[in-house]
């Protein structure tokens, strides 16, 4: 049976950046509606079952009510929906554990509803299972903004084999951070900040930034990676990264106004912009501080710790939604039924 996993973070876009900036907060019924749109795309492409991470935020009850209403009205044919049997801790560990279980049960892909942080923890637990991100977080630098129906269609076309793997999947870069025997990853950026505490996790005070390492940075991006995007843009495919060394604004020759969160544009002082190569260990500019991974502080370090940042290429796979849909258009993957019906109608016309 063809299976796809869905991990929907019920509390994405609810960190402190929503208070200090103007980030949105997606209601539970909107998240359930996004799931329904994804399910619709998966169903039409032949996906038979969807495994979903359980949560206590209310998405499950809202989704199941909507599915039952749609079923009674006969509007949609949807895949079988199964919720994983696992404890709910209401922490990031839920997403990691769900990703592990989905991988073990052989899903063809995992659709992730969340921002950069949710996608990061799912990648840490999903093994070689490809993911597809749907933007519902505070900063959405990694998951591209796209209608969820299209994501569902592309994922379904990929996992059912209708789109060949060379078009269906893309390999992605990531950063690996080590502090002694602790190891964490980041999909977009690693910021080094001078404070040695975790606190509210999310970072937004630019005066404390010391270094920034990124896998990619686009001129129209949001978050810390936008700094690279506006100074030395880097796409997702080029096998290198970027490093920014920060200076106090009053001492810097380059001063950049960057959108580091929705509605939050801050000025940063730039000392140097460097290329980072894959599989090379880089050290932070300061001997003590903390690492923020994809916008959230996760690890602290001091002068006595063994630390390093390393860029990895071809580290994990994602569904290439644009290529899947382009292949579907070119080869008529979603028009075969209509063509057959048209051909039958033409044959009937000839016999009359």
Short mmCIF file of C-alpha atoms in Angstrom, two decimals:
data_model
loop_
_atom_site.label_atom_id
_atom_site.label_comp_id
_atom_site.label_asym_id
_atom_site.label_seq_id
_atom_site.Cartn_x
_atom_site.Cartn_y
_atom_site.Cartn_z
CA UNK A 1 0.00 0.00 0.00
CA UNK A 2 1.38 3.40 -1.01
CA UNK A 3 1.79 5.55 2.12
CA UNK A 4 2.72 9.15 2.78
CA UNK A 5 3.41 10.70 6.19
CA UNK A 6 2.24 14.10 7.40
CA UNK A 7 3.73 15.94 10.37
CA UNK A 8 1.71 19.04 11.25
CA UNK A 9 3.20 21.15 14.04
CA UNK A 10 0.21 22.61 15.94
CA UNK A 11 2.29 25.35 17.57
CA UNK A 12 4.52 26.55 14.73
CA UNK A 13 4.53 30.36 14.32
CA UNK A 14 4.00 30.86 18.05
CA UNK A 15 7.50 31.72 19.28
CA UNK A 16 8.56 35.06 20.72
CA UNK A 17 9.27 36.51 17.27
CA UNK A 18 5.52 36.76 16.79
CA UNK A 19 5.53 39.26 19.68
CA UNK A 20 8.59 41.31 18.73
CA UNK A 21 7.75 41.31 15.00
CA UNK A 22 4.55 41.06 12.96
CA UNK A 23 4.54 37.34 12.19
CA UNK A 24 1.20 35.66 11.70
CA UNK A 25 -0.43 32.91 13.73
CA UNK A 26 -2.25 30.24 11.74
CA UNK A 27 -5.45 29.05 13.49
CA UNK A 28 -6.07 25.33 14.02
CA UNK A 29 -8.97 25.20 11.56
CA UNK A 30 -6.72 26.68 8.86
CA UNK A 31 -4.09 24.01 9.56
CA UNK A 32 -6.76 21.30 9.27
CA UNK A 33 -7.90 22.86 6.00
CA UNK A 34 -4.34 22.73 4.67
CA UNK A 35 -4.20 19.02 5.54
CA UNK A 36 -7.43 18.41 3.64
CA UNK A 37 -6.05 20.15 0.56
CA UNK A 38 -2.90 18.00 0.73
CA UNK A 39 -4.99 14.84 1.10
CA UNK A 40 -6.99 15.79 -1.98
CA UNK A 41 -3.83 16.06 -4.06
CA UNK A 42 -2.47 12.77 -2.73
CA UNK A 43 -5.74 10.94 -3.44
CA UNK A 44 -6.00 11.94 -7.09
CA UNK A 45 -2.48 10.60 -7.74
CA UNK A 46 -3.11 7.18 -6.19
CA UNK A 47 -1.79 7.43 -2.61
CA UNK A 48 -3.80 4.94 -0.55
CA UNK A 49 -2.94 5.74 3.07
CA UNK A 50 -1.63 8.71 5.01
CA UNK A 51 0.05 8.40 8.42
CA UNK A 52 -0.32 11.52 10.57
CA UNK A 53 1.46 12.57 13.75
CA UNK A 54 -0.92 12.82 16.72
CA UNK A 55 -1.10 16.10 18.66
CA UNK A 56 -3.16 17.78 21.34
CA UNK A 57 -3.60 21.11 19.58
CA UNK A 58 -6.95 20.33 17.98
CA UNK A 59 -5.92 19.68 14.37
CA UNK A 60 -6.94 16.01 14.55
CA UNK A 61 -10.52 16.55 15.70
CA UNK A 62 -11.04 19.39 13.22
CA UNK A 63 -9.64 17.33 10.34
CA UNK A 64 -11.63 14.19 11.11
CA UNK A 65 -14.87 16.19 11.38
CA UNK A 66 -14.18 17.77 8.02
CA UNK A 67 -13.33 14.42 6.40
CA UNK A 68 -16.56 12.91 7.72
CA UNK A 69 -18.57 15.86 6.38
CA UNK A 70 -16.89 15.58 2.98
CA UNK A 71 -17.57 11.83 2.94
CA UNK A 72 -21.28 12.28 3.70
CA UNK A 73 -21.59 14.88 0.95
CA UNK A 74 -19.70 12.66 -1.51
CA UNK A 75 -17.40 15.46 -2.58
CA UNK A 76 -13.95 13.93 -2.30
CA UNK A 77 -12.26 10.58 -2.49
CA UNK A 78 -9.52 10.74 0.14
CA UNK A 79 -6.78 8.33 1.22
CA UNK A 80 -7.21 6.31 4.39
CA UNK A 81 -6.08 8.45 7.33
CA UNK A 82 -4.23 6.71 10.17
CA UNK A 83 -2.83 8.44 13.24
CA UNK A 84 0.38 7.02 14.68
CA UNK A 85 0.08 5.36 18.06
CA UNK A 86 2.71 7.21 20.07
CA UNK A 87 2.86 9.34 23.21
CA UNK A 88 2.31 13.08 22.76
CA UNK A 89 4.76 15.27 24.70
CA UNK A 90 3.89 18.60 23.04
CA UNK A 91 7.60 19.15 22.30
CA UNK A 92 9.83 18.92 19.24
CA UNK A 93 10.46 15.29 20.21
CA UNK A 94 7.00 14.45 18.85
CA UNK A 95 8.03 15.47 15.34
CA UNK A 96 11.33 13.58 15.60
CA UNK A 97 9.65 10.41 16.88
CA UNK A 98 6.89 10.61 14.26
CA UNK A 99 9.50 11.00 11.51
CA UNK A 100 11.35 7.91 12.77
CA UNK A 101 8.18 5.83 12.88
CA UNK A 102 7.07 6.96 9.45
CA UNK A 103 10.47 6.09 8.03
CA UNK A 104 10.33 2.66 9.69
CA UNK A 105 6.87 2.05 8.23
CA UNK A 106 8.11 2.79 4.72
CA UNK A 107 6.31 5.96 3.76
CA UNK A 108 7.31 7.32 0.38
CA UNK A 109 7.65 10.87 1.67
CA UNK A 110 6.80 13.07 4.65
CA UNK A 111 4.89 16.32 4.24
CA UNK A 112 5.86 18.82 6.95
CA UNK A 113 3.58 21.64 8.09
CA UNK A 114 5.75 24.12 9.97
CA UNK A 115 8.60 26.54 9.56
CA UNK A 116 12.36 26.15 9.45
CA UNK A 117 12.56 24.66 12.94
CA UNK A 118 9.94 21.98 12.33
CA UNK A 119 11.54 20.93 9.05
CA UNK A 120 14.92 20.78 10.79
CA UNK A 121 13.80 18.34 13.48
CA UNK A 122 11.93 16.18 10.97
CA UNK A 123 15.05 15.87 8.81
CA UNK A 124 17.00 14.83 11.92
CA UNK A 125 14.69 11.84 12.38
CA UNK A 126 13.47 10.80 8.92
CA UNK A 127 16.57 8.99 7.63
CA UNK A 128 16.60 8.86 3.82
CA UNK A 129 12.86 9.52 3.48
CA UNK A 130 12.29 12.65 1.36
CA UNK A 131 10.28 15.54 2.77
CA UNK A 132 8.06 18.27 1.35
CA UNK A 133 7.60 21.46 3.35
CA UNK A 134 4.40 23.49 3.62
CA UNK A 135 4.98 26.93 5.14
CA UNK A 136 3.13 27.43 8.43
CA UNK A 137 5.93 28.75 10.64
CA UNK A 138 7.31 32.11 11.76
CA UNK A 139 10.25 32.20 9.36
CA UNK A 140 9.75 30.08 6.28
CA UNK A 141 13.11 30.29 4.52
CA UNK A 142 13.37 26.54 3.91
CA UNK A 143 9.77 25.54 3.04
CA UNK A 144 8.79 27.40 -0.11
CA UNK A 145 5.50 29.29 -0.18
CA UNK A 146 3.10 27.26 -2.31
CA UNK A 147 -0.54 26.18 -2.41
CA UNK A 148 -0.78 22.91 -0.39
CA UNK A 149 -2.95 21.26 -3.04
CA UNK A 150 -0.04 21.48 -5.47
CA UNK A 151 2.35 20.07 -2.88
CA UNK A 152 -0.03 17.12 -2.39
CA UNK A 153 -0.20 16.49 -6.14
CA UNK A 154 3.59 16.63 -6.53
CA UNK A 155 4.24 14.34 -3.57
CA UNK A 156 1.71 11.84 -4.88
CA UNK A 157 3.19 11.87 -8.38
CA UNK A 158 6.68 11.36 -6.92
CA UNK A 159 5.97 8.53 -4.46
CA UNK A 160 3.79 6.59 -6.93
CA UNK A 161 6.63 6.62 -9.46
CA UNK A 162 4.70 8.53 -12.10
CA UNK A 163 7.50 11.11 -12.12
CA UNK A 164 10.99 9.58 -12.47
CA UNK A 165 13.28 10.05 -9.48
CA UNK A 166 15.68 12.33 -11.36
CA UNK A 167 12.82 14.83 -11.69
CA UNK A 168 10.92 14.00 -8.50
CA UNK A 169 13.64 14.45 -5.86
CA UNK A 170 16.32 17.01 -5.05
CA UNK A 171 19.32 16.66 -2.75
CA UNK A 172 19.89 19.43 -0.23
CA UNK A 173 22.72 20.94 1.78
CA UNK A 174 22.73 21.25 5.54
CA UNK A 175 25.03 22.44 8.31
CA UNK A 176 26.26 20.20 11.12
CA UNK A 177 27.22 21.77 14.46
CA UNK A 178 29.13 19.86 17.12
CA UNK A 179 29.81 20.81 20.72
CA UNK A 180 31.94 18.01 22.22
CA UNK A 181 29.79 14.89 21.77
CA UNK A 182 26.58 16.79 20.95
CA UNK A 183 25.57 17.07 17.31
CA UNK A 184 22.78 19.15 15.75
CA UNK A 185 21.89 20.13 12.21
CA UNK A 186 20.53 23.23 10.49
CA UNK A 187 18.88 23.34 7.08
CA UNK A 188 19.32 27.05 6.35
CA UNK A 189 21.55 28.88 8.81
CA UNK A 190 23.64 28.73 11.96
CA UNK A 191 24.04 32.00 13.83
CA UNK A 192 26.68 32.45 16.50
CA UNK A 193 25.53 34.83 19.25
CA UNK A 194 27.50 36.11 22.20
CA UNK A 195 25.03 35.16 24.96
CA UNK A 196 25.59 31.85 26.70
CA UNK A 197 21.99 30.94 27.40
CA UNK A 198 19.06 29.37 25.55
CA UNK A 199 16.23 31.47 26.99
CA UNK A 200 13.31 31.96 24.62
CA UNK A 201 15.36 30.23 21.89
CA UNK A 202 14.36 32.50 18.99
CA UNK A 203 16.91 35.20 18.12
CA UNK A 204 16.14 38.73 16.99
CA UNK A 205 18.64 41.06 18.75
CA UNK A 206 21.17 41.74 16.00
CA UNK A 207 23.70 43.47 18.28
CA UNK A 208 24.57 40.04 19.70
CA UNK A 209 25.31 38.39 16.34
CA UNK A 210 28.92 37.37 15.76
CA UNK A 211 28.87 34.89 12.83
CA UNK A 212 26.37 33.54 10.35
CA UNK A 213 26.82 30.33 8.34
CA UNK A 214 24.23 29.57 5.64
CA UNK A 215 23.48 26.80 3.13
CA UNK A 216 21.67 29.22 0.84
CA UNK A 217 20.47 32.82 0.89
CA UNK A 218 18.03 34.37 -1.58
CA UNK A 219 17.39 38.08 -2.21
CA UNK A 220 13.67 37.57 -1.57
CA UNK A 221 14.20 35.40 1.50
CA UNK A 222 13.23 35.98 5.13
CA UNK A 223 15.18 35.34 8.31
CA UNK A 224 18.90 35.39 8.97
CA UNK A 225 19.71 33.92 5.55
CA UNK A 226 18.29 37.08 3.95
CA UNK A 227 21.51 38.82 5.01
CA UNK A 228 23.45 36.60 2.60
CA UNK A 229 20.69 36.90 0.00
CA UNK A 230 21.06 40.67 -0.04
CA UNK A 231 24.88 40.70 -0.01
CA UNK A 232 26.13 37.58 -1.82
CA UNK A 233 23.16 35.46 -3.00
CA UNK A 234 23.53 31.70 -3.03
CA UNK A 235 21.06 29.16 -4.41
CA UNK A 236 20.05 25.82 -2.92
CA UNK A 237 22.04 23.72 -5.43
CA UNK A 238 25.54 25.24 -5.57
CA UNK A 239 27.84 22.97 -3.47
CA UNK A 240 29.16 25.69 -1.17
CA UNK A 241 27.95 27.90 1.66
CA UNK A 242 28.48 31.42 2.94
CA UNK A 243 29.84 32.91 6.15
CA UNK A 244 29.18 36.42 7.41
CA UNK A 245 31.39 37.92 10.12
CA UNK A 246 29.54 40.67 11.96
CA UNK A 247 30.82 43.92 13.44
CA UNK A 248 29.09 46.52 15.60
CA UNK A 249 27.11 48.78 13.27
CA UNK A 250 29.09 51.87 14.30
CA UNK A 251 32.38 50.17 13.28
CA UNK A 252 31.26 48.47 10.06
CA UNK A 253 31.90 49.73 6.54
CA UNK A 254 28.94 47.68 5.31
CA UNK A 255 25.62 48.28 7.04
CA UNK A 256 22.68 46.27 5.81
CA UNK A 257 18.98 46.51 6.60
CA UNK A 258 17.74 42.91 6.53
CA UNK A 259 14.29 41.32 7.05
CA UNK A 260 15.24 38.89 9.82
CA UNK A 261 11.59 38.10 10.69
CA UNK A 262 8.19 38.98 9.21
CA UNK A 263 7.76 42.73 9.65
CA UNK A 264 11.10 43.03 11.46
CA UNK A 265 13.88 44.77 9.53
CA UNK A 266 17.10 45.29 11.46
CA UNK A 267 20.41 46.93 10.60
CA UNK A 268 23.50 44.75 10.88
CA UNK A 269 27.16 45.58 10.54
CA UNK A 270 29.13 43.32 8.20
CA UNK A 271 32.86 42.78 8.56
CA UNK A 272 33.49 40.04 5.98
CA UNK A 273 31.69 37.72 3.55
CA UNK A 274 33.36 34.37 2.91
CA UNK A 275 32.73 31.18 0.96
CA UNK A 276 32.62 27.97 3.00
CA UNK A 277 33.48 24.63 1.40
CA UNK A 278 31.85 21.26 2.06
CA UNK A 279 33.31 18.90 4.66
CA UNK A 280 35.59 21.55 6.15
CA UNK A 281 35.44 22.33 9.86
CA UNK A 282 34.96 26.03 10.68
CA UNK A 283 35.26 27.65 14.10
CA UNK A 284 33.18 30.53 15.45
CA UNK A 285 34.76 33.97 15.87
CA UNK A 286 34.13 33.96 19.61
CA UNK A 287 35.34 31.45 22.19
CA UNK A 288 32.07 31.38 24.14
CA UNK A 289 28.43 31.89 23.20
CA UNK A 290 25.60 29.91 21.72
CA UNK A 291 24.55 28.46 18.38
CA UNK A 292 21.15 29.31 16.93
CA UNK A 293 20.04 26.71 14.41
CA UNK A 294 17.56 27.94 11.80
CA UNK A 295 16.70 30.88 14.05
CA UNK A 296 16.50 29.14 17.43
CA UNK A 297 19.22 28.82 20.10
CA UNK A 298 19.97 25.15 20.75
CA UNK A 299 23.57 24.79 21.95
CA UNK A 300 25.87 26.79 24.22
CA UNK A 301 29.66 26.58 24.26
CA UNK A 302 32.62 27.91 26.26
CA UNK A 303 36.38 28.18 25.96
CA UNK A 304 36.89 24.59 27.06
CA UNK A 305 34.50 23.01 24.53
CA UNK A 306 35.45 21.36 21.25
CA UNK A 307 33.19 23.01 18.66
CA UNK A 308 32.87 23.05 14.88
CA UNK A 309 30.55 23.90 11.99
CA UNK A 310 30.60 21.82 8.81
CA UNK A 311 28.70 22.08 5.52
CA UNK A 312 27.32 18.81 4.13
CA UNK A 313 26.11 18.46 0.55
CA UNK A 314 23.60 15.86 -0.73
CA UNK A 315 22.58 15.43 2.92
CA UNK A 316 18.83 14.80 2.56
CA UNK A 317 16.14 14.72 -0.10
CA UNK A 318 13.10 16.85 -0.80
CA UNK A 319 10.27 16.55 -3.29
CA UNK A 320 11.00 18.84 -6.26
CA UNK A 321 7.49 20.24 -6.61
CA UNK A 322 8.10 22.51 -9.66
CA UNK A 323 9.83 19.71 -11.60
CA UNK A 324 7.12 17.19 -10.67
CA UNK A 325 4.39 19.47 -11.94
CA UNK A 326 6.34 20.41 -15.08
CA UNK A 327 6.85 16.71 -15.85
CA UNK A 328 3.16 16.06 -15.25
CA UNK A 329 2.22 18.82 -17.67
CA UNK A 330 4.67 17.69 -20.34
CA UNK A 331 3.62 14.03 -20.18
CA UNK A 332 -0.08 14.52 -19.50
CA UNK A 333 -0.06 12.69 -16.17
CA UNK A 334 -3.16 14.48 -14.96
CA UNK A 335 -4.99 14.57 -18.30
CA UNK A 336 -5.08 10.89 -19.30
CA UNK A 337 -8.62 10.28 -18.03
CA UNK A 338 -9.94 13.36 -19.80
CA UNK A 339 -8.22 12.30 -23.04
CA UNK A 340 -9.71 8.81 -22.81
CA UNK A 341 -13.16 10.25 -22.26
CA UNK A 342 -12.69 12.60 -25.21
CA UNK A 343 -11.55 9.70 -27.39
CA UNK A 344 -14.57 7.64 -26.38
CA UNK A 345 -16.87 10.55 -27.14
CA UNK A 346 -15.27 10.95 -30.58
CA UNK A 347 -15.77 7.23 -31.30
CA UNK A 348 -19.41 7.46 -30.31
CA UNK A 349 -19.83 10.40 -32.65
CA UNK A 350 -18.42 8.42 -35.57
CA UNK A 351 -20.84 5.53 -35.06
CA UNK A 352 -23.93 7.73 -35.04
#
